[in-house]
Tab-separated table of C-alpha atoms in Angstrom:
chain	number	residue	atom	x	y	z
F	1	MET	CA	-79.268	-105.447	168.861
F	2	SER	CA	-75.604	-107.027	168.642
F	3	LEU	CA	-75.614	-107.168	164.705
F	4	GLU	CA	-76.904	-103.526	164.933
F	5	LEU	CA	-73.929	-102.502	166.725
F	6	LEU	CA	-71.471	-104.121	164.955
F	7	GLY	CA	-73.542	-102.267	161.826
F	8	GLY	CA	-72.455	-99.206	162.479
F	9	ARG	CA	-68.694	-100.168	163.002
F	10	LEU	CA	-68.731	-101.782	159.603
F	11	LEU	CA	-70.108	-98.940	158.276
F	12	ALA	CA	-67.984	-96.101	159.615
F	13	PRO	CA	-65.004	-96.505	157.354
F	14	TYR	CA	-67.161	-95.827	154.465
F	15	PHE	CA	-69.704	-93.981	155.865
F	16	GLY	CA	-68.312	-92.095	158.941
F	17	SER	CA	-70.207	-92.277	162.216
F	18	SER	CA	-72.492	-89.497	161.985
F	19	ILE	CA	-75.969	-89.451	163.374
F	20	TYR	CA	-77.017	-90.643	159.686
F	21	VAL	CA	-75.663	-93.788	159.821
F	22	TRP	CA	-77.504	-94.789	162.849
F	23	GLY	CA	-80.289	-93.579	161.740
F	24	SER	CA	-80.069	-95.739	158.341
F	25	ILE	CA	-78.942	-98.390	160.617
F	26	ILE	CA	-81.603	-98.422	162.851
F	27	THR	CA	-84.646	-97.587	160.458
F	28	VAL	CA	-83.344	-100.528	158.117
F	29	PHE	CA	-83.251	-103.450	161.547
F	30	MET	CA	-86.864	-101.915	162.585
F	31	VAL	CA	-88.089	-102.285	158.936
F	32	SER	CA	-86.803	-105.919	158.523
F	33	LEU	CA	-87.523	-106.975	161.745
F	34	SER	CA	-91.387	-105.975	161.419
F	35	ALA	CA	-91.403	-107.308	157.925
F	36	GLY	CA	-89.659	-110.653	159.715
F	37	TYR	CA	-92.711	-110.370	162.293
F	38	LEU	CA	-95.187	-110.204	159.580
F	39	LEU	CA	-93.434	-113.244	157.420
F	40	GLY	CA	-92.959	-115.114	160.298
F	41	GLY	CA	-96.652	-115.113	161.725
F	42	ARG	CA	-97.948	-115.758	158.379
F	43	TRP	CA	-95.633	-118.796	158.138
F	44	SER	CA	-96.521	-120.439	161.317
F	45	LEU	CA	-100.047	-121.093	159.522
F	46	TYR	CA	-98.777	-123.787	157.703
F	47	ASN	CA	-97.531	-127.141	159.048
F	48	PRO	CA	-95.831	-125.521	162.127
F	49	SER	CA	-92.777	-127.320	163.639
F	50	LEU	CA	-89.718	-127.592	165.553
F	51	GLY	CA	-87.714	-128.324	162.220
F	52	ARG	CA	-88.662	-125.587	160.444
F	53	PHE	CA	-88.287	-123.447	163.524
F	54	GLY	CA	-84.623	-124.227	163.388
F	55	CYS	CA	-83.994	-124.000	159.853
F	56	LEU	CA	-85.120	-120.554	160.443
F	57	PHE	CA	-82.048	-119.957	162.871
F	58	ILE	CA	-79.967	-121.563	160.222
F	59	GLY	CA	-80.791	-119.333	157.369
F	60	GLY	CA	-80.444	-116.571	159.526
F	61	ALA	CA	-76.629	-117.964	159.839
F	62	ILE	CA	-76.509	-118.359	156.336
F	63	LEU	CA	-77.584	-115.056	155.358
F	64	LEU	CA	-75.535	-113.791	158.062
F	65	TYR	CA	-72.136	-115.140	156.885
F	66	PRO	CA	-71.854	-112.592	153.786
F	67	LEU	CA	-71.183	-109.731	156.167
F	68	ILE	CA	-68.166	-111.380	156.482
F	69	LEU	CA	-66.732	-112.250	153.038
F	70	TRP	CA	-68.455	-109.516	151.167
F	71	ALA	CA	-69.043	-106.665	153.543
F	72	ASP	CA	-66.537	-104.302	152.156
F	73	PRO	CA	-66.445	-104.853	148.554
F	74	ALA	CA	-69.820	-104.345	148.651
F	75	MET	CA	-69.532	-100.978	150.161
F	76	GLU	CA	-66.998	-99.622	148.407
F	77	TRP	CA	-69.037	-100.608	145.200
F	78	ILE	CA	-72.006	-98.291	146.952
F	79	PHE	CA	-69.209	-95.534	148.694
F	80	VAL	CA	-67.989	-95.198	144.925
F	81	ARG	CA	-71.687	-94.854	143.490
F	82	VAL	CA	-73.579	-92.872	145.952
F	83	VAL	CA	-71.896	-89.743	147.081
F	84	ASP	CA	-74.206	-88.468	149.673
F	85	PRO	CA	-72.974	-90.526	152.748
F	86	ARG	CA	-76.603	-90.502	153.998
F	87	TYR	CA	-78.058	-92.559	150.963
F	88	GLY	CA	-75.300	-94.419	151.031
F	89	SER	CA	-75.598	-95.613	154.374
F	90	LEU	CA	-79.236	-96.263	154.073
F	91	LEU	CA	-78.543	-98.314	150.832
F	92	ALA	CA	-75.677	-99.981	152.384
F	93	SER	CA	-77.321	-100.971	155.736
F	94	SER	CA	-80.318	-102.393	153.619
F	95	VAL	CA	-78.066	-104.404	151.305
F	96	LEU	CA	-75.977	-105.919	154.215
F	97	PHE	CA	-78.640	-106.496	156.853
F	98	VAL	CA	-82.243	-106.850	155.799
F	99	LEU	CA	-81.925	-110.567	154.804
F	100	PRO	CA	-80.790	-111.887	157.855
F	101	THR	CA	-82.663	-109.544	159.994
F	102	VAL	CA	-86.008	-110.703	157.906
F	103	LEU	CA	-85.487	-113.687	158.968
F	104	LEU	CA	-84.265	-113.334	162.338
F	105	GLY	CA	-87.312	-111.396	163.086
F	106	MET	CA	-89.648	-114.418	161.858
F	107	ILE	CA	-88.086	-116.070	164.807
F	108	SER	CA	-90.324	-114.387	167.541
F	109	PRO	CA	-94.041	-115.171	166.111
F	110	TYR	CA	-93.112	-118.352	164.874
F	111	SER	CA	-92.112	-119.243	168.067
F	112	VAL	CA	-95.163	-117.724	170.108
F	113	ARG	CA	-97.275	-120.467	167.801
F	114	LEU	CA	-95.165	-123.508	168.979
F	115	LEU	CA	-95.277	-122.232	172.593
F	116	VAL	CA	-98.571	-121.693	172.511
F	117	ASP	CA	-101.161	-124.484	174.176
F	118	SER	CA	-104.208	-122.403	174.442
F	119	VAL	CA	-105.857	-119.720	173.914
F	120	SER	CA	-106.268	-118.439	177.542
F	121	HIS	CA	-102.352	-118.619	178.179
F	122	ALA	CA	-101.492	-117.128	174.760
F	123	GLY	CA	-101.186	-113.608	176.531
F	124	GLN	CA	-98.545	-115.475	179.155
F	125	THR	CA	-96.388	-116.890	176.498
F	126	ALA	CA	-96.129	-114.080	174.624
F	127	GLY	CA	-95.005	-111.999	177.292
F	128	VAL	CA	-92.484	-114.707	178.552
F	129	LEU	CA	-91.051	-114.765	175.052
F	130	TYR	CA	-90.606	-111.178	175.248
F	131	PHE	CA	-89.280	-110.994	178.045
F	132	VAL	CA	-86.489	-113.231	177.443
F	133	SER	CA	-86.003	-111.659	173.812
F	134	THR	CA	-85.919	-108.278	175.022
F	135	LEU	CA	-83.478	-109.174	177.803
F	136	GLY	CA	-81.402	-111.367	175.592
F	137	SER	CA	-81.068	-108.476	172.830
F	138	ALA	CA	-80.147	-106.049	176.245
F	139	LEU	CA	-77.852	-108.429	177.689
F	140	GLY	CA	-75.700	-108.441	173.711
F	141	THR	CA	-75.815	-104.700	173.941
F	142	LEU	CA	-74.203	-104.798	176.807
F	143	PHE	CA	-71.577	-108.111	176.541
F	144	THR	CA	-70.819	-106.587	172.851
F	145	SER	CA	-70.090	-102.736	173.318
F	146	PHE	CA	-68.592	-103.308	176.850
F	147	PHE	CA	-66.365	-106.285	176.226
F	148	LEU	CA	-66.620	-108.068	173.153
F	149	VAL	CA	-64.932	-105.260	171.250
F	150	LEU	CA	-61.869	-104.977	173.726
F	151	TRP	CA	-61.656	-108.669	173.342
F	152	LEU	CA	-61.965	-109.507	169.422
F	153	GLU	CA	-62.112	-108.376	165.785
F	154	ILE	CA	-65.641	-107.369	164.440
F	155	ASP	CA	-65.144	-110.854	161.914
F	156	GLN	CA	-64.731	-113.004	165.097
F	157	ILE	CA	-67.799	-111.378	166.559
F	158	LEU	CA	-70.175	-112.342	163.640
F	159	ILE	CA	-68.415	-115.781	163.242
F	160	ILE	CA	-69.699	-116.626	166.955
F	161	MET	CA	-73.057	-115.012	166.238
F	162	THR	CA	-73.520	-117.756	163.182
F	163	ALA	CA	-71.938	-120.424	164.881
F	164	THR	CA	-74.680	-119.738	167.846
F	165	LEU	CA	-77.459	-119.240	165.444
F	166	CYS	CA	-76.034	-122.690	163.441
F	167	GLY	CA	-75.879	-124.477	167.146
F	168	LEU	CA	-79.570	-123.338	167.989
F	169	GLY	CA	-80.853	-124.528	164.851
F	170	ALA	CA	-78.995	-127.818	165.322
F	171	VAL	CA	-80.440	-128.324	168.607
F	172	ALA	CA	-83.897	-127.500	167.208
F	173	LEU	CA	-83.954	-129.765	164.519
F	174	PHE	CA	-82.348	-132.325	166.929
F	175	VAL	CA	-85.155	-132.444	169.210
F	176	HIS	CA	-87.688	-132.283	165.936
F	177	PHE	CA	-86.368	-135.539	164.698
F	178	GLN	CA	-85.818	-137.306	167.794
F	179	SER	CA	-89.719	-136.838	168.580
F	180	ALA	CA	-90.320	-137.299	165.044
F	181	ASP	CA	-89.040	-140.649	165.711
F	182	GLN	CA	-90.839	-141.463	168.804
F	183	GLN	CA	-93.946	-140.566	167.279
F	184	ALA	CA	-93.280	-142.447	164.811
F	185	GLY	CA	-92.709	-145.513	166.836
F	186	SER	CA	-95.762	-145.108	168.868
F	187	ASN	CA	-97.603	-145.099	165.991
F	188	GLU	CA	-96.578	-148.787	164.954
I	1	MET	CA	-89.610	-52.123	208.591
I	2	PRO	CA	-89.724	-55.445	207.102
I	3	LYS	CA	-90.082	-54.439	204.093
I	4	LEU	CA	-86.781	-52.339	204.454
I	5	LEU	CA	-85.233	-55.399	205.791
I	6	SER	CA	-85.889	-57.571	202.568
I	7	ILE	CA	-84.787	-55.164	200.260
I	8	ILE	CA	-81.807	-54.700	202.588
I	9	LEU	CA	-81.197	-59.089	202.284
I	10	SER	CA	-82.203	-58.908	198.844
I	11	LEU	CA	-79.204	-56.091	198.335
I	12	PHE	CA	-76.939	-58.397	200.205
I	13	TRP	CA	-77.278	-61.786	198.207
I	14	VAL	CA	-77.013	-60.018	195.175
I	15	CYS	CA	-73.977	-58.795	196.116
I	16	VAL	CA	-73.106	-61.909	197.537
I	17	TRP	CA	-74.101	-63.459	194.052
I	18	TRP	CA	-71.953	-61.232	191.862
I	19	ALA	CA	-68.731	-61.296	193.778
I	20	THR	CA	-68.460	-64.664	194.465
I	21	PRO	CA	-67.293	-65.962	191.161
I	22	LEU	CA	-64.796	-62.566	191.500
I	23	SER	CA	-63.247	-63.620	194.542
I	24	LEU	CA	-62.738	-67.164	193.468
I	25	GLY	CA	-60.917	-66.007	190.659
I	26	TYR	CA	-63.277	-67.084	188.021
I	27	ALA	CA	-64.046	-63.833	186.435
I	28	GLU	CA	-65.592	-65.305	183.235
I	29	ARG	CA	-67.630	-64.668	180.674
I	30	VAL	CA	-70.130	-67.077	178.543
I	31	LEU	CA	-69.965	-65.682	175.061
I	32	LEU	CA	-71.919	-68.640	173.423
I	33	GLU	CA	-73.466	-71.561	174.797
I	34	GLN	CA	-75.058	-73.499	172.168
I	35	ARG	CA	-76.177	-77.155	172.030
I	36	SER	CA	-74.944	-78.696	168.169
I	37	LEU	CA	-75.773	-82.215	166.992
I	38	TYR	CA	-72.531	-83.375	167.889
I	39	SER	CA	-71.820	-81.497	171.224
I	40	ASN	CA	-72.497	-78.586	174.011
I	41	ILE	CA	-70.133	-76.192	172.512
I	42	LEU	CA	-69.245	-73.377	175.039
I	43	VAL	CA	-67.309	-69.950	174.224
I	44	LYS	CA	-66.073	-68.400	177.404
I	45	GLN	CA	-64.277	-65.219	177.923
I	46	ARG	CA	-61.774	-65.616	180.980
I	47	ASP	CA	-58.983	-64.189	182.324
I	48	GLY	CA	-58.122	-62.246	178.994
I	49	LEU	CA	-58.687	-65.268	176.582
I	50	ILE	CA	-61.533	-66.608	174.681
I	51	CYS	CA	-61.688	-70.166	174.450
I	52	LEU	CA	-63.920	-73.050	172.792
I	53	GLN	CA	-64.933	-75.779	175.123
I	54	PHE	CA	-67.353	-78.969	173.765
I	55	HIS	CA	-68.162	-79.714	177.588
I	56	VAL	CA	-69.937	-77.952	180.381
I	57	LYS	CA	-68.112	-79.979	183.261
I	58	SER	CA	-64.700	-80.687	182.330
I	59	ASP	CA	-63.342	-76.574	182.879
I	60	LEU	CA	-60.018	-77.497	182.020
I	61	ARG	CA	-60.382	-79.040	179.193
I	62	ASN	CA	-60.381	-75.778	176.485
I	63	GLN	CA	-60.357	-77.266	172.514
I	64	SER	CA	-58.907	-73.742	171.144
I	65	CYS	CA	-58.452	-70.474	172.576
I	66	ILE	CA	-57.102	-67.242	171.749
I	67	ASN	CA	-56.245	-63.971	173.019
I	68	PRO	CA	-57.860	-61.171	171.043
I	69	LYS	CA	-54.932	-58.745	172.366
I	70	GLN	CA	-52.258	-61.080	170.349
I	71	PRO	CA	-54.778	-63.331	168.087
I	72	LYS	CA	-51.307	-64.556	166.606
I	73	LYS	CA	-49.798	-65.872	169.615
I	74	MET	CA	-50.773	-69.787	169.822
I	75	VAL	CA	-52.411	-69.971	173.356
I	76	PHE	CA	-51.411	-73.708	173.531
I	77	ALA	CA	-48.455	-75.813	173.739
I	78	TYR	CA	-49.689	-78.694	171.617
I	79	THR	CA	-50.713	-76.426	169.185
I	80	ARG	CA	-47.109	-74.496	168.657
I	81	MET	CA	-45.843	-78.085	168.626
I	82	SER	CA	-47.766	-78.791	166.052
I	83	MET	CA	-45.976	-75.894	164.013
I	84	ALA	CA	-42.548	-78.030	164.125
I	85	ALA	CA	-43.998	-79.968	160.918
I	86	LEU	CA	-42.654	-76.588	158.910
I	87	LEU	CA	-39.273	-77.889	159.717
I	88	PHE	CA	-39.939	-80.378	157.588
I	89	GLN	CA	-41.763	-78.886	154.828
I	90	PRO	CA	-41.252	-75.437	155.164
I	91	GLN	CA	-43.386	-74.316	151.704
I	92	PRO	CA	-46.402	-76.343	151.803
I	93	ARG	CA	-48.679	-75.822	148.619
I	94	ALA	CA	-51.522	-77.956	149.708
I	95	VAL	CA	-52.933	-78.770	153.417
I	96	LEU	CA	-55.517	-80.756	154.995
I	97	VAL	CA	-56.375	-80.342	158.124
I	98	VAL	CA	-58.711	-82.683	160.094
I	99	GLY	CA	-60.788	-81.108	162.754
I	100	LEU	CA	-60.688	-77.457	162.662
I	101	GLY	CA	-62.078	-76.888	166.396
I	102	GLY	CA	-60.975	-72.553	166.502
I	103	GLY	CA	-59.402	-73.058	163.414
I	104	THR	CA	-56.156	-71.604	164.965
I	105	LEU	CA	-53.356	-74.020	162.964
I	106	PRO	CA	-55.789	-73.251	159.724
I	107	THR	CA	-55.689	-69.501	160.145
I	108	ALA	CA	-52.057	-69.437	160.821
I	109	LEU	CA	-51.232	-71.216	157.930
I	110	ALA	CA	-53.455	-69.339	155.727
I	111	GLU	CA	-51.477	-66.160	156.968
I	112	LEU	CA	-47.474	-67.617	156.736
I	113	TYR	CA	-48.896	-69.097	152.924
I	114	PRO	CA	-51.068	-66.954	151.168
I	115	ASP	CA	-50.588	-69.502	148.190
I	116	ALA	CA	-51.486	-72.657	149.815
I	117	GLU	CA	-54.658	-73.921	149.291
I	118	ILE	CA	-56.183	-75.421	152.738
I	119	ASP	CA	-58.876	-77.859	153.275
I	120	ALA	CA	-60.278	-77.970	156.735
I	121	LEU	CA	-62.791	-81.074	157.725
I	122	GLU	CA	-65.160	-80.606	160.798
I	123	ILE	CA	-67.804	-83.162	160.978
I	124	ASP	CA	-69.901	-80.221	163.055
I	125	PRO	CA	-71.053	-77.091	160.891
I	126	ALA	CA	-71.874	-75.574	164.329
I	127	VAL	CA	-68.179	-75.208	165.200
I	128	ILE	CA	-67.285	-74.144	161.643
I	129	ASP	CA	-69.677	-70.937	162.830
I	130	VAL	CA	-68.196	-70.201	165.883
I	131	ALA	CA	-64.778	-70.714	164.528
I	132	GLU	CA	-65.255	-67.460	162.129
I	133	ASN	CA	-67.080	-65.889	164.286
I	134	TYR	CA	-65.127	-65.849	167.434
I	135	PHE	CA	-61.528	-67.231	166.470
I	136	GLY	CA	-60.848	-64.962	163.103
I	137	PHE	CA	-61.118	-68.124	161.291
I	138	LYS	CA	-62.085	-66.947	157.204
I	139	ALA	CA	-62.730	-69.780	155.017
I	140	ASP	CA	-63.006	-68.666	151.603
I	141	GLU	CA	-61.886	-70.074	148.060
I	142	ARG	CA	-58.697	-70.955	149.046
I	143	VAL	CA	-59.382	-72.152	152.859
I	144	ARG	CA	-61.922	-74.181	152.495
I	145	ALA	CA	-63.782	-75.525	155.286
I	146	HIS	CA	-65.955	-78.819	154.476
I	147	SER	CA	-68.474	-80.232	157.009
I	148	LEU	CA	-68.609	-83.957	156.590
I	149	ASP	CA	-67.020	-87.301	158.527
I	150	ALA	CA	-63.268	-86.849	157.865
I	151	ARG	CA	-62.929	-90.621	157.055
I	152	ILE	CA	-65.469	-90.175	154.194
I	153	TRP	CA	-63.569	-87.071	153.047
I	154	VAL	CA	-59.999	-89.027	152.840
I	155	ARG	CA	-61.215	-91.516	151.246
I	156	ARG	CA	-63.173	-89.661	148.139
I	157	ALA	CA	-59.465	-87.900	148.351
I	158	THR	CA	-57.898	-90.671	148.033
I	159	LEU	CA	-60.239	-91.768	144.797
I	160	LYS	CA	-59.235	-88.370	143.283
I	161	GLN	CA	-55.502	-89.010	143.889
I	162	GLN	CA	-55.077	-85.723	145.589
I	163	ARG	CA	-51.802	-85.240	147.273
I	164	PHE	CA	-50.857	-82.729	150.397
I	165	ASP	CA	-47.879	-81.510	151.484
I	166	LEU	CA	-49.280	-81.073	155.330
I	167	ILE	CA	-51.390	-83.114	157.047
I	168	ILE	CA	-52.815	-81.923	160.191
I	169	LEU	CA	-54.966	-84.828	162.185
I	170	ASP	CA	-56.396	-83.656	165.454
I	171	ALA	CA	-59.561	-84.739	165.181
I	172	PHE	CA	-60.050	-86.043	169.157
I	173	ASN	CA	-61.613	-83.937	171.608
I	174	GLY	CA	-60.604	-84.952	175.552
I	175	ASP	CA	-63.664	-86.932	176.315
I	176	TYR	CA	-64.496	-88.870	172.515
I	177	ILE	CA	-62.426	-90.695	169.925
I	178	PRO	CA	-64.072	-91.005	166.516
I	179	GLU	CA	-62.573	-94.369	166.887
I	180	HIS	CA	-62.411	-94.918	162.896
I	181	LEU	CA	-60.382	-91.918	162.605
I	182	MET	CA	-57.465	-93.993	164.744
I	183	THR	CA	-57.327	-97.137	162.934
I	184	ALA	CA	-54.337	-98.280	160.810
I	185	GLU	CA	-56.456	-98.607	157.402
I	186	PHE	CA	-57.666	-94.652	158.083
I	187	LEU	CA	-53.829	-93.655	158.541
I	188	GLY	CA	-53.055	-95.948	155.345
I	189	GLU	CA	-55.636	-93.815	153.568
I	190	VAL	CA	-53.669	-90.235	155.408
I	191	LYS	CA	-50.297	-91.449	154.443
I	192	SER	CA	-51.680	-92.339	150.656
I	193	LEU	CA	-52.327	-88.997	150.124
I	194	LEU	CA	-49.193	-87.479	151.455
I	195	SER	CA	-46.855	-85.828	148.592
I	196	ALA	CA	-43.188	-86.905	148.442
I	197	GLN	CA	-42.124	-84.281	150.462
I	198	GLY	CA	-45.121	-84.460	152.872
I	199	VAL	CA	-45.474	-84.582	156.491
I	200	VAL	CA	-48.345	-86.081	158.671
I	201	VAL	CA	-48.472	-84.424	162.238
I	202	ALA	CA	-50.869	-85.812	164.695
I	203	ASN	CA	-52.020	-84.505	168.117
I	204	THR	CA	-52.671	-87.516	170.028
I	205	PHE	CA	-53.309	-88.561	173.934
I	206	SER	CA	-50.507	-89.596	176.265
I	207	ILE	CA	-51.609	-90.410	179.177
I	208	SER	CA	-53.886	-93.868	178.814
I	209	ARG	CA	-53.507	-96.974	177.697
I	210	LEU	CA	-54.301	-95.915	174.659
I	211	TYR	CA	-51.260	-94.445	174.399
I	212	ASP	CA	-49.188	-97.656	173.457
I	213	HIS	CA	-51.932	-99.028	171.277
I	214	GLU	CA	-51.776	-95.681	169.339
I	215	SER	CA	-47.908	-95.695	169.089
I	216	ALA	CA	-48.040	-99.100	167.861
I	217	THR	CA	-50.719	-98.131	165.499
I	218	TYR	CA	-48.546	-95.301	163.910
I	219	ALA	CA	-45.543	-97.042	163.778
I	220	HIS	CA	-46.858	-99.831	161.949
I	221	VAL	CA	-48.343	-97.486	159.132
I	222	PHE	CA	-45.509	-94.692	158.816
I	223	GLY	CA	-42.640	-96.709	160.331
I	224	ARG	CA	-40.233	-94.532	162.459
I	225	PHE	CA	-41.789	-91.510	163.269
I	226	PHE	CA	-40.852	-88.286	165.555
I	227	ASN	CA	-42.401	-88.749	169.114
I	228	PHE	CA	-42.668	-85.091	170.015
I	229	GLN	CA	-43.104	-84.650	173.426
I	230	ARG	CA	-42.277	-81.347	175.898
I	231	ARG	CA	-42.549	-80.613	179.481
I	232	GLU	CA	-45.325	-77.792	179.253
I	233	SER	CA	-48.006	-80.205	177.454
I	234	SER	CA	-49.759	-83.170	178.443
I	235	ASN	CA	-50.497	-84.039	174.801
I	236	ARG	CA	-47.982	-84.985	172.368
I	237	VAL	CA	-47.213	-84.762	168.903
I	238	ILE	CA	-46.269	-87.568	166.201
I	239	LEU	CA	-44.362	-85.782	163.331
I	240	ALA	CA	-44.061	-88.480	160.576
I	241	PRO	CA	-42.585	-87.066	157.328
I	242	ASN	CA	-42.909	-88.801	154.127
I	243	HIS	CA	-38.849	-88.224	153.230
I	244	LYS	CA	-35.423	-88.022	154.620
I	245	VAL	CA	-34.674	-84.385	156.339
I	246	SER	CA	-30.987	-83.821	157.659
I	247	ASP	CA	-29.472	-82.450	161.230
I	248	ALA	CA	-28.295	-79.798	159.110
I	249	GLU	CA	-31.405	-79.289	157.250
I	250	LEU	CA	-33.744	-78.942	160.357
I	251	ARG	CA	-30.980	-76.587	161.951
I	252	THR	CA	-30.844	-74.330	159.059
I	253	ARG	CA	-35.014	-74.500	158.226
I	254	ALA	CA	-35.065	-73.531	162.238
I	255	ALA	CA	-32.844	-70.469	161.289
I	256	ALA	CA	-34.743	-69.114	158.709
I	257	LEU	CA	-38.253	-69.636	160.560
I	258	HIS	CA	-37.312	-68.080	163.588
I	259	GLN	CA	-38.527	-64.529	162.695
I	260	THR	CA	-41.467	-65.665	160.748
I	261	LEU	CA	-42.665	-67.607	163.953
I	262	LYS	CA	-42.074	-65.243	166.465
I	263	PRO	CA	-45.128	-63.615	166.673
I	264	TYR	CA	-47.175	-67.187	166.688
I	265	GLY	CA	-44.862	-67.900	169.966
I	266	VAL	CA	-43.601	-70.890	168.537
I	267	PRO	CA	-39.971	-71.515	169.790
I	268	ILE	CA	-38.486	-73.628	166.567
I	269	LYS	CA	-34.984	-73.537	167.214
I	270	ASN	CA	-35.543	-75.635	170.219
I	271	TYR	CA	-38.245	-77.063	168.404
I	272	ALA	CA	-35.443	-78.030	165.956
I	273	ARG	CA	-33.311	-78.887	168.768
I	274	ASP	CA	-35.977	-81.673	170.325
I	275	LEU	CA	-36.503	-83.199	167.380
I	276	ILE	CA	-32.581	-83.794	166.356
I	277	LYS	CA	-32.411	-85.685	170.103
I	278	LEU	CA	-35.253	-87.487	169.266
I	279	ARG	CA	-33.972	-89.147	166.024
I	280	ASP	CA	-32.326	-91.989	167.877
I	281	ALA	CA	-34.667	-92.114	170.846
I	282	ASP	CA	-35.825	-95.655	171.374
I	283	PRO	CA	-39.812	-96.681	171.605
I	284	ASP	CA	-41.328	-95.546	174.883
I	285	TRP	CA	-44.529	-97.267	174.082
I	286	ASP	CA	-44.807	-101.032	175.036
I	287	THR	CA	-44.467	-101.951	171.353
I	288	SER	CA	-46.531	-105.404	171.892
I	289	ALA	CA	-49.896	-103.290	171.943
I	290	ARG	CA	-52.067	-104.650	169.726
I	291	ILE	CA	-52.568	-102.459	166.324
I	292	LEU	CA	-55.433	-100.500	166.388
I	293	ASN	CA	-57.480	-101.724	163.035
I	294	ASP	CA	-61.414	-101.059	161.522
I	295	GLN	CA	-61.568	-104.715	163.132
I	296	PHE	CA	-60.399	-103.787	166.296
I	297	ALA	CA	-60.832	-100.259	167.515
I	298	PRO	CA	-62.135	-100.094	170.872
I	299	ALA	CA	-60.236	-96.259	171.411
I	300	ASN	CA	-62.735	-95.033	173.924
I	301	LEU	CA	-62.523	-98.023	176.401
I	302	LEU	CA	-58.602	-98.167	175.851
I	303	ASN	CA	-58.637	-94.171	176.525
I	304	GLN	CA	-60.672	-95.312	179.902
I	305	GLN	CA	-57.586	-97.568	181.570
I	306	PRO	CA	-54.254	-96.069	183.017
I	307	ARG	CA	-51.509	-96.934	181.205
I	308	SER	CA	-48.830	-99.734	181.843
I	309	ARG	CA	-45.993	-98.947	183.817
I	310	SER	CA	-43.459	-101.514	181.522
I	311	ARG	CA	-42.229	-98.076	179.893
């Protein structure tokens, strides 16, 4: 959600802040998230592990980083070629946000798979997960729009987001290899 | 008998309902109330004026007013003050207006300069209709009204290398500022559209903390500018000419424009005097305020905060 908000800011210098810009951004995020859910669920069927889970975070961060470097030239390119600002903003938000959002969308179903112990508790686990992720989105939205934009530049906020994702991914990988070592140790 | 009583009572209430606004001095009539894509448009008739408002609550914040008996006379001080731009460019051939409202300025300029080409940008198509239906604005091949986001139009104009002699920035209603139209990058794009003898005039805020940031941003892009303020208005008008105009020239131009601008109620000679005094004025804003740009543009949040005292 925080990324979605910043998306509006990123697009405004090229496509304005009319209602269709928000329409484009929200559409692209929703479509990407739904694709991410599908893919994440699918991927969780094959050898799910905390290590792969961590890779999702780091992958998201890697796909987010080009926004800082190439968002402007990409939008410039689209602005010159697409005259209608509606389709311009739709194309721009697709180019900028589809890949990172798909990957970040994969996280939710994948974590359901990792957290569920038994079918009888599946509903509860999913509930807690929705709770955490949606509440987190809400807090991110509030914090970004009320305070972060007063203190920091958009690029700085994006850097913090990528750093956070990398950090979380690193923690997941660390725990994964720790437990893998322990398992290896206990097998000996 | 109870029937008669109830009739009398209801008549009484009708009279109260009808007379209350009159006695309170609210003799006003709503001519149009419309919820458009971007705001609530309200056209009211009050005290002999027809006014355009964008919000129902803030009664005092009229966007544009016209006096039907004297349609030329400019009702608002900041509109009159914007006409001071003519001192820096007395013969504009190409004019760009960002933010139409009732269209007071483009209408006046179209009358004053029958050969000038005028482009007016207004995001809300409903506002263009209102300007035409209630405020005497007329769009044609020479006076063009474009309904789209100004940032897009300006960027396309820079690609086409268009030039304007007079650029008027007035896209901010009292309650909401389009943040992407108040950044150094946008002002840079506007500046690049200015002809060698051109001038930018901007109607801006002067009461909140935004004043410092906005002033610093204009100074960053345009260098020194005329920070035009008068007691009769809480707005301030920024005048940023692209060229030097001497005091003597300001005076002669004011004298030449004096008669022409009289029907509009613009005291241009006084304005010239004010501007000559302003030439050496020190900045009255916090010059260390952070510049607004596309990366950092919390204009609406800053506009909520009171202005710093260290002036």
